[in-house]
Amino acid sequence: MFKKFNITCDEATTICDKSQYGEASFYEKLQLNWHLLICKVCALYSKQNRTMTKVFKMKASDCSKEETKCLSNSDKEALKEQFKQLQQQ
Amino acid sequence: MNQKDSKHTLDPNKWIDTYADYLFNYAVVRVNNNDIAKDLVQETFFAGLKSAKNFEGKSTERTWLVSILKRKIIDYYRKINSKKGQAEVRMNFYDNGDNEGNWIEERVPQSWNNEAEKTIENNELKSQIDDCIEALPEKYAMVFRMKTIQEFETEEICKELDITPSNLWVIIHRARTQLRNCMEKNWFNK
């Protein structure tokens, strides 16, 4: 069982990414933190991952400000035309 | 058209004026491409017309059309999934042998310049992120955008794209490690 507790760098960084969305389980966080104690590289990844999250959050808030997109009138007219033809068939 | 009060009915002639923008928005958020979204909306209307006789009036017209569009988006997702395999992904970890799951040496994260943290609000940075997301395989970019930029719930993405949560996290993980590398090369350590 203790063997299971040791995870690979690939698994550790997967949990690290998951926890950036607040969706890692308690057990996963334990595994991750244990791994971060013994692995410098993943500790660096983890630290930089928080920076990346900040950057993405900024992108996300930017995105929600954008107004909704609409189809252009010409697109709609073309669509109606095709639609009419199809209905007649 | 039968006009029973309790049942919803379909009126295809009004579809385009009433729902085109709503459906277009719905699609564009998910596929992140205007032309593809336009095609999907068109296909949705056509498919709706063809199967109008199967409409039972249990849901509203809009809900019914959205459910068709969802199917179309999953189909699109399946298509890009089979077209663009995982070969493009430059892996960061060994995937077999004694080193399985360890960092591949030349992909080990490097430390970043100290200014990295300070320059977060910046238009150049934003377009660099877009470029890096654009460089991801289509499937990864789509899942990553939905989860991180549009902030969908995990459950919702899984349901819409017909994948399991562990599948989703592997995709997010691969996308993020790749984005990290891309940003390291083009931004933080430029």
Tab-separated table of C-alpha atoms in Angstrom:
chain	number	residue	atom	x	y	z
A	1	MET	CA	0.000	0.000	0.000
A	2	PHE	CA	2.895	2.325	0.732
A	3	LYS	CA	4.198	1.686	-2.752
A	4	LYS	CA	0.967	3.031	-4.160
A	5	PHE	CA	1.549	6.230	-2.260
A	6	ASN	CA	4.679	6.987	-4.270
A	7	ILE	CA	3.673	8.430	-7.611
A	8	THR	CA	5.594	9.248	-10.774
A	9	CYS	CA	6.346	12.773	-11.975
A	10	ASP	CA	3.764	12.316	-14.707
A	11	GLU	CA	1.080	11.431	-12.160
A	12	ALA	CA	2.219	14.176	-9.783
A	13	THR	CA	1.939	16.883	-12.413
A	14	THR	CA	-1.454	15.539	-13.486
A	15	ILE	CA	-2.706	15.979	-9.928
A	16	CYS	CA	-1.006	19.360	-9.801
A	17	ASP	CA	-2.950	20.458	-12.885
A	18	LYS	CA	-6.167	19.067	-11.462
A	19	SER	CA	-5.685	20.951	-8.214
A	20	GLN	CA	-5.355	24.201	-10.192
A	21	TYR	CA	-9.076	23.841	-10.832
A	22	GLY	CA	-9.746	22.927	-7.199
A	23	GLU	CA	-10.770	19.423	-8.179
A	24	ALA	CA	-8.059	17.205	-6.684
A	25	SER	CA	-9.196	14.888	-3.894
A	26	PHE	CA	-7.716	14.981	-0.396
A	27	TYR	CA	-5.777	11.765	-0.985
A	28	GLU	CA	-4.429	13.085	-4.280
A	29	LYS	CA	-3.237	16.255	-2.571
A	30	LEU	CA	-1.423	14.163	0.051
A	31	GLN	CA	0.263	12.159	-2.675
A	32	LEU	CA	1.198	15.324	-4.520
A	33	ASN	CA	2.658	17.094	-1.506
A	34	TRP	CA	4.680	14.044	-0.556
A	35	HIS	CA	6.049	13.903	-4.079
A	36	LEU	CA	6.859	17.629	-4.076
A	37	LEU	CA	8.974	17.142	-0.949
A	38	ILE	CA	11.207	14.659	-2.695
A	39	CYS	CA	11.182	16.008	-6.255
A	40	LYS	CA	12.664	19.439	-6.990
A	41	VAL	CA	11.648	19.421	-10.635
A	42	CYS	CA	7.974	18.877	-9.922
A	43	ALA	CA	8.143	21.460	-7.125
A	44	LEU	CA	9.323	23.968	-9.726
A	45	TYR	CA	6.587	22.834	-12.106
A	46	SER	CA	4.040	23.280	-9.348
A	47	LYS	CA	5.219	26.799	-8.573
A	48	GLN	CA	5.214	27.814	-12.226
A	49	ASN	CA	1.848	26.170	-12.690
A	50	ARG	CA	0.340	28.713	-10.296
A	51	THR	CA	1.747	31.491	-12.457
A	52	MET	CA	0.259	29.844	-15.532
A	53	THR	CA	-3.105	29.636	-13.796
A	54	LYS	CA	-2.986	33.369	-13.084
A	55	VAL	CA	-2.213	34.023	-16.722
A	56	PHE	CA	-5.088	31.791	-17.865
A	57	LYS	CA	-7.472	33.392	-15.368
A	58	MET	CA	-6.676	36.746	-16.876
A	59	LYS	CA	-7.477	35.298	-20.300
A	60	ALA	CA	-10.710	33.865	-18.947
A	61	SER	CA	-11.935	37.139	-17.435
A	62	ASP	CA	-11.031	38.809	-20.709
A	63	CYS	CA	-13.148	36.304	-22.546
A	64	SER	CA	-16.251	36.753	-20.398
A	65	LYS	CA	-16.155	40.481	-21.117
A	66	GLU	CA	-16.451	39.886	-24.826
A	67	GLU	CA	-19.912	40.480	-26.151
A	68	THR	CA	-21.844	37.645	-27.660
A	69	LYS	CA	-21.177	36.895	-31.274
A	70	CYS	CA	-23.842	36.914	-33.910
A	71	LEU	CA	-24.187	35.577	-37.390
A	72	SER	CA	-24.069	38.295	-40.022
A	73	ASN	CA	-27.274	39.161	-41.858
A	74	SER	CA	-25.881	37.955	-45.161
A	75	ASP	CA	-25.053	34.606	-43.576
A	76	LYS	CA	-28.597	34.373	-42.289
A	77	GLU	CA	-30.104	35.239	-45.640
A	78	ALA	CA	-27.971	32.598	-47.365
A	79	LEU	CA	-29.023	30.098	-44.738
A	80	LYS	CA	-32.705	30.963	-45.241
A	81	GLU	CA	-32.370	30.531	-48.984
A	82	GLN	CA	-30.871	27.041	-48.629
A	83	PHE	CA	-33.454	26.236	-45.999
A	84	LYS	CA	-36.309	27.162	-48.317
A	85	GLN	CA	-34.967	24.937	-51.066
A	86	LEU	CA	-34.682	22.057	-48.694
A	87	GLN	CA	-38.251	22.502	-47.492
A	88	GLN	CA	-39.558	22.376	-51.037
A	89	GLN	CA	-37.924	19.065	-51.792
B	1	MET	CA	-49.106	22.642	-37.127
B	2	ASN	CA	-51.303	21.415	-34.339
B	3	GLN	CA	-51.860	24.109	-31.763
B	4	LYS	CA	-52.401	22.229	-28.546
B	5	ASP	CA	-51.736	24.416	-25.547
B	6	SER	CA	-49.797	21.970	-23.429
B	7	LYS	CA	-47.473	20.747	-26.153
B	8	HIS	CA	-44.632	22.594	-27.783
B	9	THR	CA	-44.730	22.845	-31.518
B	10	LEU	CA	-42.200	23.499	-34.240
B	11	ASP	CA	-42.252	26.395	-36.643
B	12	PRO	CA	-39.252	25.928	-38.954
B	13	ASN	CA	-39.881	29.149	-40.838
B	14	LYS	CA	-38.978	31.173	-37.769
B	15	TRP	CA	-35.993	29.077	-36.719
B	16	ILE	CA	-33.282	31.094	-38.393
B	17	ASP	CA	-34.463	34.467	-37.119
B	18	THR	CA	-35.155	33.196	-33.641
B	19	TYR	CA	-32.378	30.728	-32.893
B	20	ALA	CA	-29.507	31.225	-35.357
B	21	ASP	CA	-27.563	33.607	-33.108
B	22	TYR	CA	-28.142	31.612	-29.970
B	23	LEU	CA	-27.017	28.365	-31.589
B	24	PHE	CA	-24.079	30.085	-33.269
B	25	ASN	CA	-22.885	31.399	-29.931
B	26	TYR	CA	-23.334	28.019	-28.350
B	27	ALA	CA	-21.211	26.403	-31.058
B	28	VAL	CA	-18.542	29.088	-31.330
B	29	VAL	CA	-17.729	28.872	-27.639
B	30	ARG	CA	-17.131	25.147	-28.043
B	31	VAL	CA	-15.291	24.884	-31.331
B	32	ASN	CA	-13.649	28.317	-31.275
B	33	ASN	CA	-13.935	28.809	-35.000
B	34	ASN	CA	-16.563	30.941	-36.737
B	35	ASP	CA	-16.705	28.966	-39.971
B	36	ILE	CA	-17.017	25.599	-38.294
B	37	ALA	CA	-19.666	26.996	-35.944
B	38	LYS	CA	-21.594	28.346	-38.915
B	39	ASP	CA	-21.497	24.945	-40.623
B	40	LEU	CA	-22.644	23.210	-37.462
B	41	VAL	CA	-25.589	25.567	-37.061
B	42	GLN	CA	-26.570	25.022	-40.679
B	43	GLU	CA	-26.381	21.244	-40.274
B	44	THR	CA	-28.456	21.531	-37.124
B	45	PHE	CA	-31.272	23.367	-38.904
B	46	PHE	CA	-31.243	20.901	-41.780
B	47	ALA	CA	-31.214	17.895	-39.491
B	48	GLY	CA	-34.007	19.509	-37.467
B	49	LEU	CA	-36.127	19.929	-40.552
B	50	LYS	CA	-35.571	16.328	-41.586
B	51	SER	CA	-36.534	14.926	-38.221
B	52	ALA	CA	-39.265	17.454	-37.405
B	53	LYS	CA	-41.852	14.703	-37.560
B	54	ASN	CA	-40.126	12.941	-34.676
B	55	PHE	CA	-40.503	15.974	-32.412
B	56	GLU	CA	-42.776	14.971	-29.545
B	57	GLY	CA	-43.349	18.380	-28.047
B	58	LYS	CA	-41.949	17.412	-24.662
B	59	SER	CA	-39.304	20.124	-24.717
B	60	THR	CA	-39.203	23.596	-26.175
B	61	GLU	CA	-38.146	24.172	-29.726
B	62	ARG	CA	-34.885	25.702	-28.606
B	63	THR	CA	-33.940	22.857	-26.258
B	64	TRP	CA	-34.667	20.425	-29.026
B	65	LEU	CA	-32.471	22.284	-31.508
B	66	VAL	CA	-29.670	22.588	-28.959
B	67	SER	CA	-29.752	18.835	-28.395
B	68	ILE	CA	-29.257	18.323	-32.125
B	69	LEU	CA	-26.410	20.833	-32.143
B	70	LYS	CA	-24.769	18.995	-29.227
B	71	ARG	CA	-24.790	15.811	-31.284
B	72	LYS	CA	-23.188	17.693	-34.172
B	73	ILE	CA	-20.469	19.054	-31.893
B	74	ILE	CA	-19.695	15.569	-30.574
B	75	ASP	CA	-19.513	14.291	-34.150
B	76	TYR	CA	-17.122	17.092	-35.010
B	77	TYR	CA	-15.066	16.305	-31.953
B	78	ARG	CA	-14.902	12.615	-32.905
B	79	LYS	CA	-13.787	13.566	-36.376
B	80	ILE	CA	-10.855	15.718	-35.269
B	81	ASN	CA	-10.073	13.090	-32.699
B	82	SER	CA	-9.504	10.421	-35.294
B	83	LYS	CA	-7.933	12.730	-37.860
B	84	LYS	CA	-5.281	14.239	-35.653
B	85	GLY	CA	-3.747	11.533	-33.544
B	86	GLN	CA	-1.592	11.894	-30.526
B	87	ALA	CA	1.585	11.584	-32.551
B	88	GLU	CA	1.864	15.348	-32.707
B	89	VAL	CA	2.074	15.709	-28.985
B	90	ARG	CA	5.603	16.118	-27.850
B	91	MET	CA	5.625	14.109	-24.697
B	92	ASN	CA	7.220	15.413	-21.531
B	93	PHE	CA	7.525	12.099	-19.767
B	94	TYR	CA	8.980	8.694	-20.543
B	95	ASP	CA	6.137	6.345	-21.218
B	96	ASN	CA	7.795	2.981	-20.772
B	97	GLY	CA	10.874	1.255	-19.387
B	98	ASP	CA	12.553	1.921	-16.066
B	99	ASN	CA	12.068	5.657	-16.375
B	100	GLU	CA	8.335	5.437	-16.880
B	101	GLY	CA	6.563	8.543	-15.663
B	102	ASN	CA	9.751	10.517	-15.070
B	103	TRP	CA	10.638	13.770	-16.789
B	104	ILE	CA	12.389	13.480	-20.135
B	105	GLU	CA	15.679	15.288	-19.572
B	106	GLU	CA	15.438	17.945	-22.248
B	107	ARG	CA	11.848	18.705	-21.237
B	108	VAL	CA	12.561	19.358	-17.589
B	109	PRO	CA	11.132	22.742	-16.518
B	110	GLN	CA	13.703	25.565	-16.413
B	111	SER	CA	13.579	28.410	-13.948
B	112	TRP	CA	11.988	31.546	-15.295
B	113	ASN	CA	13.249	35.105	-15.230
B	114	ASN	CA	12.225	37.006	-12.160
B	115	GLU	CA	10.067	39.422	-14.089
B	116	ALA	CA	7.809	36.566	-15.094
B	117	GLU	CA	5.341	37.279	-12.304
B	118	LYS	CA	5.141	41.008	-12.858
B	119	THR	CA	4.166	41.178	-16.492
B	120	ILE	CA	0.850	39.443	-16.267
B	121	GLU	CA	-1.453	42.178	-17.537
B	122	ASN	CA	-0.193	42.636	-21.035
B	123	ASN	CA	-1.637	42.360	-24.511
B	124	GLU	CA	1.447	40.786	-25.999
B	125	LEU	CA	1.236	38.074	-23.402
B	126	LYS	CA	-2.381	37.422	-24.287
B	127	SER	CA	-1.647	36.937	-27.949
B	128	GLN	CA	1.317	34.703	-27.083
B	129	ILE	CA	-1.040	32.473	-25.090
B	130	ASP	CA	-3.387	32.339	-28.054
B	131	ASP	CA	-0.513	31.285	-30.298
B	132	CYS	CA	0.508	28.559	-27.880
B	133	ILE	CA	-3.058	27.247	-27.554
B	134	GLU	CA	-3.351	27.340	-31.328
B	135	ALA	CA	-0.273	25.103	-31.568
B	136	LEU	CA	-1.901	22.380	-29.477
B	137	PRO	CA	-3.606	19.460	-31.208
B	138	GLU	CA	-7.207	20.466	-31.912
B	139	LYS	CA	-8.700	18.095	-29.373
B	140	TYR	CA	-6.461	19.331	-26.558
B	141	ALA	CA	-7.062	22.960	-27.455
B	142	MET	CA	-10.810	22.413	-27.398
B	143	VAL	CA	-10.919	20.677	-24.018
B	144	PHE	CA	-8.417	23.107	-22.527
B	145	ARG	CA	-10.381	26.151	-23.692
B	146	MET	CA	-13.674	24.800	-22.427
B	147	LYS	CA	-12.259	23.974	-19.018
B	148	THR	CA	-9.892	26.890	-18.465
B	149	ILE	CA	-11.052	29.829	-20.534
B	150	GLN	CA	-14.791	29.263	-20.707
B	151	GLU	CA	-14.750	27.675	-17.244
B	152	PHE	CA	-17.199	24.854	-17.879
B	153	GLU	CA	-17.846	22.248	-15.191
B	154	THR	CA	-15.907	19.005	-15.630
B	155	GLU	CA	-19.121	17.023	-15.688
B	156	GLU	CA	-20.584	19.183	-18.416
B	157	ILE	CA	-17.567	18.804	-20.707
B	158	CYS	CA	-17.485	15.043	-20.151
B	159	LYS	CA	-21.139	14.758	-21.014
B	160	GLU	CA	-20.915	16.947	-24.065
B	161	LEU	CA	-17.789	15.388	-25.506
B	162	ASP	CA	-18.574	11.889	-24.323
B	163	ILE	CA	-15.312	11.347	-22.397
B	164	THR	CA	-14.557	10.186	-18.853
B	165	PRO	CA	-13.254	12.567	-16.154
B	166	SER	CA	-9.883	10.800	-15.985
B	167	ASN	CA	-9.681	11.154	-19.733
B	168	LEU	CA	-10.350	14.855	-19.358
B	169	TRP	CA	-7.639	15.327	-16.747
B	170	VAL	CA	-5.053	13.559	-18.869
B	171	ILE	CA	-5.927	15.860	-21.758
B	172	ILE	CA	-5.769	18.943	-19.503
B	173	HIS	CA	-2.451	17.742	-18.105
B	174	ARG	CA	-0.913	17.204	-21.545
B	175	ALA	CA	-2.253	20.525	-22.772
B	176	ARG	CA	-0.884	22.391	-19.752
B	177	THR	CA	2.573	20.816	-19.843
B	178	GLN	CA	2.795	21.611	-23.518
B	179	LEU	CA	1.564	25.170	-23.002
B	180	ARG	CA	4.087	25.574	-20.203
B	181	ASN	CA	6.901	24.559	-22.541
B	182	CYS	CA	5.633	26.830	-25.270
B	183	MET	CA	5.354	29.820	-22.929
B	184	GLU	CA	8.760	29.079	-21.442
B	185	LYS	CA	10.358	29.142	-24.859
B	186	ASN	CA	8.485	32.127	-26.251
B	187	TRP	CA	7.821	34.303	-23.262
B	188	PHE	CA	9.347	33.663	-19.871
B	189	ASN	CA	12.862	32.847	-21.024
B	190	LYS	CA	12.903	34.695	-24.294
